[in-house]
């Protein structure tokens, strides 16, 4: 298949799309700001001396609310898309999803433990609560992924199909435990649990953003280095070995890279689905399965898509907010069904 | 003499200006979250100051016309700020904490009140709301009236009870009849039951789902049900349909199933509570003379 | 040079391969024949390092196979498995291009090699096509081009192992494939090919190993090995062995 779009044109288009998404994310919101004020405030934020009066509100909204939120959306979208590519390469299946390895459910379980545990301790101090939630989700994701990996490995060799089954089993177990918490929880905890499960970029702040940004940059720099290995892995594990790649090491790295990325994203923003599944798929349809192009393109597309979804999430019910997981599902699911029906999946 | 007069007028001017400044300093645009809190704001005359409310603030019905800031535990900072509020009033249930911090950081006063179901908390809350409205006197009167009504209720219970044992009562909170959760010992639900002269037989804390067997074992004489999604007689029908085992309880057999507006349970003690107590009390002790005219169930 | 000494492989308590001694000579095409379950694929897996032998060892150029690492080994040893599970819509050139991954020859030279390898596998006309749209036989030839590209242009010291490369091909392409293996053998590459067609083995192989129940039954030239008696013993099939009228190699005809 000749790529529908040449790589270079694709990157230009994606770059423009992301730039548009960034602009919309900064310029649109329940508080209506003149576009000029937005630009001036954003430039001031970057440290440039810009003249202008009466910009305090703009600087507050842009600096304290929209900018961290935009950065959060950028990082979460990119890292979820990259993890999707990694998992689809690892499982050699274009329908794979980071959730398959158990990261998402492990992170959800970690967060649930933090929420319910915190509630039973009579509430945690406000200063600690969000960090504890994030750390707990991150740890949960790593633990479950490590378990899945261990269950699927023997004598230093991992069997992808065993990992898949283990992932399904542990996801079910995590779901059962969360279900237990849901049942035992009181009304208040229940509502918190449910809302967190739907994912949101709400309340983004710079302090909580840094760990995720670091992880995203790390994953974003590291994965493309494995692009050739991922390509070879698609042929099959023994074929990749025969081509000279240390397949076991690559698989280990892919699993932990995904655990890191998705765990951090889920910890920062709750469960946001479909980005890891749909974005790599879309990009692959446009430009083919070569990971050297697929990885960076998916990162850009994932970030742009999540930012667009977030703009919708915070405008459609303003001044209230729709959980972003709902928007991505509403965009992603019909598109995916369309793909399946067209037989391209 | 002139000097004294001058000093006097100076003092008056200062006092007046303080009053003016104070009046200016009172928040004019209010966002309120948490059912009963909003009800008190309206009861104390602050309705025209409200520019936005949360999804639990449904009384009075005119509030529905106001912009909604969403569920009180999942507020959006920019959404609230777009209403240009001077004050965000709510309970400790408001969240998420980073959003509250963002709203505070934007210069909005955030007032977080407790929701404990006792008079001391209510007095403190009403005093605060009164101060923010600039009507401490009105607030104090509301507190006094409330205390009086609760005392009247307590007296009535004593008389009505007169040697009889209090009926065993359970309060169930459900959603379209299904997954009913029983109000535990520390909830407003239990407080309502006790104040109305019943005996709450729940032994757990907060709202917990009880199995039908447990419900049958408890076998209350009266069941109060509050449905989050259905109102009116359909709610009772839905409850019995979704939980057929309930029909075996004393309460169902004697048709002592009482409807309750669930928003009464949110945000601490609210202004409708005394009336609610009268209705409940009359239902608990049907033989006694109801406390108020419209308390006949 | 790839060599197996006293090689044995055990699966559970079943001895699936035993007493295997062979060394692949540069420039030869070495055929492995045997009925189903005789251990042909097991032998290939052991020789390629996929299976650990329970006894004996496999050496490449005197060093144990396991001690060779990554690209170093990939530049000298290429393996074509029987089937491929590639499930992604790569272009044909990209699939062949993966054979160049162990090398650092640069894009321009790689493109030339890809074209030459495709031509050698008689798949040049498939260039530009979507791999997933090809038939089973076409895919097989693309993978052949890939392993050829991996060793291109072929030299003494390199080894190519092929597991039933003709299983899905039509008669013409069965021959063109084996002609391609002979061609690369001429450059010095040692080729081992598992076949189940006795006549193809007779025509294209320099030496043949006849396997039965994991043990070598006979090892030698086609003339020596492909005779009525050993064939009947191994395949339980009565055959007539005649001479090919034009080429002179054995022609095996079932009775």
PDB file of C-alpha atoms in Angstrom, chain B residues 26-27 30 36-37 40-41 43-44 87 89 111-114 118-147 269:
ATOM      1  CA  UNK B  26     -20.275  42.377  51.045  1.00  0.00           C
ATOM      2  CA  UNK B  27     -20.219  39.855  48.208  1.00  0.00           C
ATOM      3  CA  UNK B  30     -22.870  34.462  44.909  1.00  0.00           C
ATOM      4  CA  UNK B  36     -29.598  23.109  52.034  1.00  0.00           C
ATOM      5  CA  UNK B  37     -26.967  25.851  51.987  1.00  0.00           C
ATOM      6  CA  UNK B  40     -30.839  28.999  53.473  1.00  0.00           C
ATOM      7  CA  UNK B  41     -29.432  31.694  51.235  1.00  0.00           C
ATOM      8  CA  UNK B  43     -34.642  31.766  52.969  1.00  0.00           C
ATOM      9  CA  UNK B  44     -32.524  34.602  54.347  1.00  0.00           C
ATOM     10  CA  UNK B  87     -18.248  34.408  46.740  1.00  0.00           C
ATOM     11  CA  UNK B  89     -20.387  29.285  49.187  1.00  0.00           C
ATOM     12  CA  UNK B 111     -16.659  29.866  52.275  1.00  0.00           C
ATOM     13  CA  UNK B 112     -16.851  26.231  53.234  1.00  0.00           C
ATOM     14  CA  UNK B 113     -19.459  25.302  55.850  1.00  0.00           C
ATOM     15  CA  UNK B 114     -19.885  22.114  57.830  1.00  0.00           C
ATOM     16  CA  UNK B 118     -26.821  19.512  64.838  1.00  0.00           C
ATOM     17  CA  UNK B 119     -28.037  22.857  66.016  1.00  0.00           C
ATOM     18  CA  UNK B 120     -24.628  24.246  66.867  1.00  0.00           C
ATOM     19  CA  UNK B 121     -23.421  23.732  63.304  1.00  0.00           C
ATOM     20  CA  UNK B 122     -26.595  25.217  61.894  1.00  0.00           C
ATOM     21  CA  UNK B 123     -26.264  28.252  64.115  1.00  0.00           C
ATOM     22  CA  UNK B 124     -22.705  28.782  63.007  1.00  0.00           C
ATOM     23  CA  UNK B 125     -23.626  28.373  59.336  1.00  0.00           C
ATOM     24  CA  UNK B 126     -26.594  30.727  59.504  1.00  0.00           C
ATOM     25  CA  UNK B 127     -24.536  33.314  61.349  1.00  0.00           C
ATOM     26  CA  UNK B 128     -21.922  33.156  58.608  1.00  0.00           C
ATOM     27  CA  UNK B 129     -24.478  33.427  55.842  1.00  0.00           C
ATOM     28  CA  UNK B 130     -26.152  36.286  57.696  1.00  0.00           C
ATOM     29  CA  UNK B 131     -22.864  38.119  58.002  1.00  0.00           C
ATOM     30  CA  UNK B 132     -22.154  37.669  54.320  1.00  0.00           C
ATOM     31  CA  UNK B 133     -25.594  39.005  53.496  1.00  0.00           C
ATOM     32  CA  UNK B 134     -25.141  41.893  55.832  1.00  0.00           C
ATOM     33  CA  UNK B 135     -28.215  40.789  57.735  1.00  0.00           C
ATOM     34  CA  UNK B 136     -27.001  39.350  61.028  1.00  0.00           C
ATOM     35  CA  UNK B 137     -30.291  40.179  62.642  1.00  0.00           C
ATOM     36  CA  UNK B 138     -32.287  38.186  60.129  1.00  0.00           C
ATOM     37  CA  UNK B 139     -29.980  35.245  60.575  1.00  0.00           C
ATOM     38  CA  UNK B 140     -30.244  35.366  64.335  1.00  0.00           C
ATOM     39  CA  UNK B 141     -34.015  35.422  64.073  1.00  0.00           C
ATOM     40  CA  UNK B 142     -33.963  32.439  61.743  1.00  0.00           C
ATOM     41  CA  UNK B 143     -31.845  30.532  64.230  1.00  0.00           C
ATOM     42  CA  UNK B 144     -34.149  31.416  67.076  1.00  0.00           C
ATOM     43  CA  UNK B 145     -37.240  30.407  65.081  1.00  0.00           C
ATOM     44  CA  UNK B 146     -35.626  27.148  64.115  1.00  0.00           C
ATOM     45  CA  UNK B 147     -34.672  26.333  67.685  1.00  0.00           C
ATOM     46  CA  UNK B 269     -29.945  21.066  58.125  1.00  0.00           C
TER      47      UNK B 269
END
